[in-house]
mmCIF file of C-alpha atoms in Angstrom:
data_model
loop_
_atom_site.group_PDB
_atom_site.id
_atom_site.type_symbol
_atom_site.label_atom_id
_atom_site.label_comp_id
_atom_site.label_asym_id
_atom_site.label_seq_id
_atom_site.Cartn_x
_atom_site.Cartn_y
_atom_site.Cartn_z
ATOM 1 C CA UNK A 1 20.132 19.672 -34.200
ATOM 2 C CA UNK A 2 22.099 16.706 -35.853
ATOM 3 C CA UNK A 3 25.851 16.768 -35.635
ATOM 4 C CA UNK A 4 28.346 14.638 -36.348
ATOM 5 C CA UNK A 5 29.199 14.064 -32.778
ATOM 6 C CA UNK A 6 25.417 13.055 -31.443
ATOM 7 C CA UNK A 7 24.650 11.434 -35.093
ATOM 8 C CA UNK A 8 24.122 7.816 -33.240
ATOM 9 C CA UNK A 9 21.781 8.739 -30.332
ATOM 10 C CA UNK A 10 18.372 9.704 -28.941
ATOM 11 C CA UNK A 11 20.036 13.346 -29.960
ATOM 12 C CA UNK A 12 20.678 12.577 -33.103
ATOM 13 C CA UNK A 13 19.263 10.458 -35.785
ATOM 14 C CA UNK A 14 17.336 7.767 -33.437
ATOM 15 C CA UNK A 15 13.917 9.058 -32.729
ATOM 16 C CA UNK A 16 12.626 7.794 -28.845
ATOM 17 C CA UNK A 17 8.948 7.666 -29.467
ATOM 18 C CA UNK A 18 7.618 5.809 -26.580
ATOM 19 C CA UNK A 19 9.905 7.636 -24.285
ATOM 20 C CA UNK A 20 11.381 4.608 -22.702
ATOM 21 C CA UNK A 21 15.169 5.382 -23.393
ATOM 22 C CA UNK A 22 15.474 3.043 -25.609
ATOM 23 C CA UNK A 23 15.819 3.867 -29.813
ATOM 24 C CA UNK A 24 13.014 2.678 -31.501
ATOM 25 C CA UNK A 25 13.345 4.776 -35.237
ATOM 26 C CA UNK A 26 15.348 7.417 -37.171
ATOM 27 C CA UNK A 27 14.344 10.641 -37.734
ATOM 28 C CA UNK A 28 13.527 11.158 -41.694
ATOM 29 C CA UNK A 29 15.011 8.133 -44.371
ATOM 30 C CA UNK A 30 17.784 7.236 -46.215
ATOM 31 C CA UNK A 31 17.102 9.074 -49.115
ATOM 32 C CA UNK A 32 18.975 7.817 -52.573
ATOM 33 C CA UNK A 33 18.635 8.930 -56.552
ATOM 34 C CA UNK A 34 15.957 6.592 -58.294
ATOM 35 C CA UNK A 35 19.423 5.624 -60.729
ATOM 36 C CA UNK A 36 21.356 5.100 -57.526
ATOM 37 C CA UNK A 37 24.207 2.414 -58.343
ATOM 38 C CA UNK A 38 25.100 -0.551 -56.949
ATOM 39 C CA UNK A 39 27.595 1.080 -54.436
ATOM 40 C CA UNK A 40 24.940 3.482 -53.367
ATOM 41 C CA UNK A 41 22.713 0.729 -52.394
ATOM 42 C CA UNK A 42 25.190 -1.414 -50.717
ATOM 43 C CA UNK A 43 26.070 1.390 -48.185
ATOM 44 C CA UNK A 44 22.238 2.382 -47.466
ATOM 45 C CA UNK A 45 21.370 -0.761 -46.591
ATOM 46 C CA UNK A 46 24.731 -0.881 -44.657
ATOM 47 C CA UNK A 47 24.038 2.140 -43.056
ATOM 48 C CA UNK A 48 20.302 0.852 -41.731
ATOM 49 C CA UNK A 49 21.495 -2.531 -40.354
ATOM 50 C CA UNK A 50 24.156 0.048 -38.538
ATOM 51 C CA UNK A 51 21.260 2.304 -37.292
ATOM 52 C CA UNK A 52 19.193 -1.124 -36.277
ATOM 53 C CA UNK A 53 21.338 -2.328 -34.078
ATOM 54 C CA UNK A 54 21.133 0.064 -31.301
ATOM 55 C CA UNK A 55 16.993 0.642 -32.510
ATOM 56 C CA UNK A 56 14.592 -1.657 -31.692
ATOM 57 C CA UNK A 57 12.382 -1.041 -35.074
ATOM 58 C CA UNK A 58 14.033 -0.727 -38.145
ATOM 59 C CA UNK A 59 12.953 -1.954 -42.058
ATOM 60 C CA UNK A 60 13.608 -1.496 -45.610
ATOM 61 C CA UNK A 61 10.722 1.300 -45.388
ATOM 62 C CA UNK A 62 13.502 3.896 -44.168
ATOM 63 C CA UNK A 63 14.838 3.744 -47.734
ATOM 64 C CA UNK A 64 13.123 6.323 -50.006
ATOM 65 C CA UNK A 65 14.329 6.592 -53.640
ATOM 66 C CA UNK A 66 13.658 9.914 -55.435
ATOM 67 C CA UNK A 67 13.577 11.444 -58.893
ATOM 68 C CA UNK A 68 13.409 14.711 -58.881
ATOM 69 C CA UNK A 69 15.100 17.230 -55.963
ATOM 70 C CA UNK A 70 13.758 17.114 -52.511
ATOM 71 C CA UNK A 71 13.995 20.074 -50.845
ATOM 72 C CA UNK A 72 15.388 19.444 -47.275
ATOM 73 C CA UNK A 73 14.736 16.505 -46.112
ATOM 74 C CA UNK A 74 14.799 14.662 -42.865
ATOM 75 C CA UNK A 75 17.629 11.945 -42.415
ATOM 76 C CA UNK A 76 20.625 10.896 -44.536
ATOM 77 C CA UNK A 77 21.062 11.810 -48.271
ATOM 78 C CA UNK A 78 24.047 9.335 -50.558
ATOM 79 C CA UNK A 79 24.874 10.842 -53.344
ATOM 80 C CA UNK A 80 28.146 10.722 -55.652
ATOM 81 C CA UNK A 81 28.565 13.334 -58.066
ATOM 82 C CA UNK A 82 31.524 13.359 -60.649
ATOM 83 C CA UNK A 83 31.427 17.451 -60.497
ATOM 84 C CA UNK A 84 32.117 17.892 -56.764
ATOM 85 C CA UNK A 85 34.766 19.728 -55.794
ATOM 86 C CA UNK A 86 36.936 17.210 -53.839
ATOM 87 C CA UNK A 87 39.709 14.298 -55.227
ATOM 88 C CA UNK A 88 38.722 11.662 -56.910
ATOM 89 C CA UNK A 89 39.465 9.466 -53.502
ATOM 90 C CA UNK A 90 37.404 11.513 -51.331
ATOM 91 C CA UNK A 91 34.125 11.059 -49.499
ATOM 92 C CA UNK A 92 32.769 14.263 -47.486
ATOM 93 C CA UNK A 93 30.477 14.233 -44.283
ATOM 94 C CA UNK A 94 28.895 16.969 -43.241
ATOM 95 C CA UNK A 95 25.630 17.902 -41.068
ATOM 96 C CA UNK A 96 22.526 20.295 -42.929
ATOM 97 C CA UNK A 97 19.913 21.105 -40.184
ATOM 98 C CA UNK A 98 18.193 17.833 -40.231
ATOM 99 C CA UNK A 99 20.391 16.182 -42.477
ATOM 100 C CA UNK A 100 23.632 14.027 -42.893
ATOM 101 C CA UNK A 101 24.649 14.583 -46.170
ATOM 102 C CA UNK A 102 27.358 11.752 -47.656
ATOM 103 C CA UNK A 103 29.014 13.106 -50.882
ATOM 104 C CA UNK A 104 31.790 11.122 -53.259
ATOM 105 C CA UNK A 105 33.481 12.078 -56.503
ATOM 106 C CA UNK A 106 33.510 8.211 -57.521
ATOM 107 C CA UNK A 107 31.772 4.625 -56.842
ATOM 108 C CA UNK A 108 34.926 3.656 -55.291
ATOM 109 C CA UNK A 109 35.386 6.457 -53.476
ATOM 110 C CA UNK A 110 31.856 5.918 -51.525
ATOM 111 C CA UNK A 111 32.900 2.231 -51.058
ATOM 112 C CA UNK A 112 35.688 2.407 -49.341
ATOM 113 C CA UNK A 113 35.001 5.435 -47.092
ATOM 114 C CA UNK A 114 31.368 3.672 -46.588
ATOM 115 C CA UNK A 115 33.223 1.607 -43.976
ATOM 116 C CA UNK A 116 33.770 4.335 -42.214
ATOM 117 C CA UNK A 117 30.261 5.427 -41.777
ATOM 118 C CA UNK A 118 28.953 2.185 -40.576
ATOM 119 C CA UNK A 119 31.842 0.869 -39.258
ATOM 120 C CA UNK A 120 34.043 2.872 -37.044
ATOM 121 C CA UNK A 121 31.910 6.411 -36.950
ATOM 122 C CA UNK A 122 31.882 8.024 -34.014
ATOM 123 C CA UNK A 123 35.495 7.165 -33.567
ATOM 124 C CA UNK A 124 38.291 8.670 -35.183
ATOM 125 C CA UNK A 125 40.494 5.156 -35.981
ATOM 126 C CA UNK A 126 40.297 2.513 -33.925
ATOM 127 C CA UNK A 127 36.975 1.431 -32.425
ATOM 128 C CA UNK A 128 38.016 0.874 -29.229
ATOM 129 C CA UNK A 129 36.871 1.595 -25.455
ATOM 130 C CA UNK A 130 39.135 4.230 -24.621
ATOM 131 C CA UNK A 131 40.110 5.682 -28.341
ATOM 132 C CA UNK A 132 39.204 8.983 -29.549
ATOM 133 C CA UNK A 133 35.542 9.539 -30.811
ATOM 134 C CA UNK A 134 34.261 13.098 -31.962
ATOM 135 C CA UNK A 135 33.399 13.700 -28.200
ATOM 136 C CA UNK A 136 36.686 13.783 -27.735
ATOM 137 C CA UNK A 137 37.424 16.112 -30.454
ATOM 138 C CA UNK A 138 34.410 18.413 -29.128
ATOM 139 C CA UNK A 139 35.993 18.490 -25.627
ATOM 140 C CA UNK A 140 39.357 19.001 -26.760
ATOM 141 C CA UNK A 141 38.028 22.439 -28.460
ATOM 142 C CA UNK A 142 37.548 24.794 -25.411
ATOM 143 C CA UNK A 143 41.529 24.142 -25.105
ATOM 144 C CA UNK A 144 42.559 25.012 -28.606
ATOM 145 C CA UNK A 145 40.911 28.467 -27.086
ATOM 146 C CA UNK A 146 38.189 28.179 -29.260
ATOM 147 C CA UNK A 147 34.453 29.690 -28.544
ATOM 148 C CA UNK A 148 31.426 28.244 -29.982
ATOM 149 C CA UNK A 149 33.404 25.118 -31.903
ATOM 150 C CA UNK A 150 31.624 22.740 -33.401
ATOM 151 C CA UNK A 151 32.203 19.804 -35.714
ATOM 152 C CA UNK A 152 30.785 21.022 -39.272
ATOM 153 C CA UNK A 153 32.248 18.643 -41.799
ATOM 154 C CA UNK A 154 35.333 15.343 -42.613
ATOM 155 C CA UNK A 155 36.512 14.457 -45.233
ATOM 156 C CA UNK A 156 37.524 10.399 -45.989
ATOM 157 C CA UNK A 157 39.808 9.648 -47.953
ATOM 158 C CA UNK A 158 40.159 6.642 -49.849
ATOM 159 C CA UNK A 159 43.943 6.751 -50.027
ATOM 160 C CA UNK A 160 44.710 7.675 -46.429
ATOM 161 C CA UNK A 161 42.185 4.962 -45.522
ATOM 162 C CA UNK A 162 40.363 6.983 -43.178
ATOM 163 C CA UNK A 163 39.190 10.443 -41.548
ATOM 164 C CA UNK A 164 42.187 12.811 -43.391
ATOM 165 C CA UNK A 165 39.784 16.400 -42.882
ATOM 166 C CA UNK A 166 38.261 18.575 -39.984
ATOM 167 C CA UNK A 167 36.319 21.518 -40.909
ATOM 168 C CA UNK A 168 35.099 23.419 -37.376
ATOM 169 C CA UNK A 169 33.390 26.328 -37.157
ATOM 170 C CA UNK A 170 34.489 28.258 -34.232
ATOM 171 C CA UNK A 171 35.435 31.914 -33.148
ATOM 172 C CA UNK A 172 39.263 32.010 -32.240
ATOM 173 C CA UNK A 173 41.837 34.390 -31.435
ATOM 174 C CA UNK A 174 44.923 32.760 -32.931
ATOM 175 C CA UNK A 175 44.683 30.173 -35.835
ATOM 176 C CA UNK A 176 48.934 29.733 -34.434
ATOM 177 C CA UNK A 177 48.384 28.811 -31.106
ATOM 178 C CA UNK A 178 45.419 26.723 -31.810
ATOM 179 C CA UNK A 179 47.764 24.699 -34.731
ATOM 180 C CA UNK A 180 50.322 23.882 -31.741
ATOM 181 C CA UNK A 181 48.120 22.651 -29.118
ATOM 182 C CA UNK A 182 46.200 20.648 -31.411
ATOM 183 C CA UNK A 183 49.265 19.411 -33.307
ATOM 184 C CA UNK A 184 50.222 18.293 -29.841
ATOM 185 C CA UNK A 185 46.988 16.541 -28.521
ATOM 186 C CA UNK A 186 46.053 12.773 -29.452
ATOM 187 C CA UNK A 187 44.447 13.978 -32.467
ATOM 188 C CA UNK A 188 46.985 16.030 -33.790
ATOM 189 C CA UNK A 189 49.259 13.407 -35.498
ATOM 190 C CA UNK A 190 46.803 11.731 -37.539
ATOM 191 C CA UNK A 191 44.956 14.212 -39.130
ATOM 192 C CA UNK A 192 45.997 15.869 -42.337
ATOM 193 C CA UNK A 193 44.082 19.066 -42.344
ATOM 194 C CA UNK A 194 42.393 20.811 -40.002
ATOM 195 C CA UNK A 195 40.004 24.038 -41.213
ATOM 196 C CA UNK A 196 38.524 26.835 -39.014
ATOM 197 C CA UNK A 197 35.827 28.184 -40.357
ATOM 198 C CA UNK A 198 35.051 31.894 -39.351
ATOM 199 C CA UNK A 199 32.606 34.395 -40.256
ATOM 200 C CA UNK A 200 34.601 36.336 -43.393
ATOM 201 C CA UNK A 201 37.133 33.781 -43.924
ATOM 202 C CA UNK A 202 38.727 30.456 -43.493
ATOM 203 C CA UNK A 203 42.369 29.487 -41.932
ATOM 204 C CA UNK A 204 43.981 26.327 -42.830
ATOM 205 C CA UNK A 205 46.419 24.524 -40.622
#
């Protein structure tokens, strides 16, 4: 299954089809509205010279353009809609089954938190060799006490210039203790919010 953590690997959205351990295509396109704007365009094509250079066959013929709805489809889905219910400055990222979905409120949203995507995801701020990536985050979990935690959605934020939003789905005891360790780890001062999502409800630290 895709997740945000394995989203650049043989796991993920590289496809190994001559089994030789080296990335050679994605799984599914880069699927865009047929009136996609300028913005739009700019970070799919970002996005696939991001994905070619750890894949040894990439082209223009990962881009699919669409009219009318596609009903799940394989790979990564841009879209900004001016009804979705986040800020104006925000940018969410979240995993669908065989999907990455990329959804802004606004062009400029989608261009600045585009740099994100093909520019410092997996890691958290700095892309460096020993800095935080979502690996980190997913180890991290098991000592916030948390069972069966996974990564489900950020959100970027064009003001805080970055990743300012964790949603996790996870089964925990106490939402409390969980807000003090993490508040404590190398993650904890940088993020804004941090959501648990559980089966009836969801806690916000």
């Amino acid at each position: 299954m895709l997740t945000l953590e394995n989203f650049y690997s043989v796991n993920g959205i590289y496809e190994d089809k001559n089994h030789d351990g080296l990335p050679d295509g994605i799984r599914g396109k880069i699927y865009l509205q047929k009136n996609a704007s300028d913005t739009e365009k700019r970070l799919a094509l970002n996005l696939l010279a991001r994905l070619a250079y750890d894949c040894t066959a990439m082209s223009v013929d990962n881009l699919v353009f669409y009219e009318d709805e596609i009903k799940n489809p394989e790979g990564i889905l841009i879209h900004v809609d001016q009804e979705a219910d986040i800020n104006w400055d925000e940018t969410r990222i979240f995993t669908k089954e065989t999907q990455l979905v990329i959804l802004a409120k606004t062009q400029e949203a989608l261009e600045v938190n585009g740099l994100y995507l093909y520019g410092r995801m997996p890691y958290i701020w700095e892309v460096e060799k020993e800095a935080p990536t979502f690996s980190t985050l997913k180890e991290l979990l098991p000592k916030l006490k948390i069972k069966n935690g996974a990564i489900e959605e950020i959100v970027l934020s064009q003001k805080y210039k970055g990743l300012k939003e964790l949603k996790i789905s996870a089964e925990l005891d106490s939402v409390e203790e969980a807000e003090q360790i993490f508040k404590k780890s190398c993650l904890g001062q940088n993020i804004q919010r941090l959501i648990f999502t559980r089966l009836d409800q969801e806690e916000v630290i």
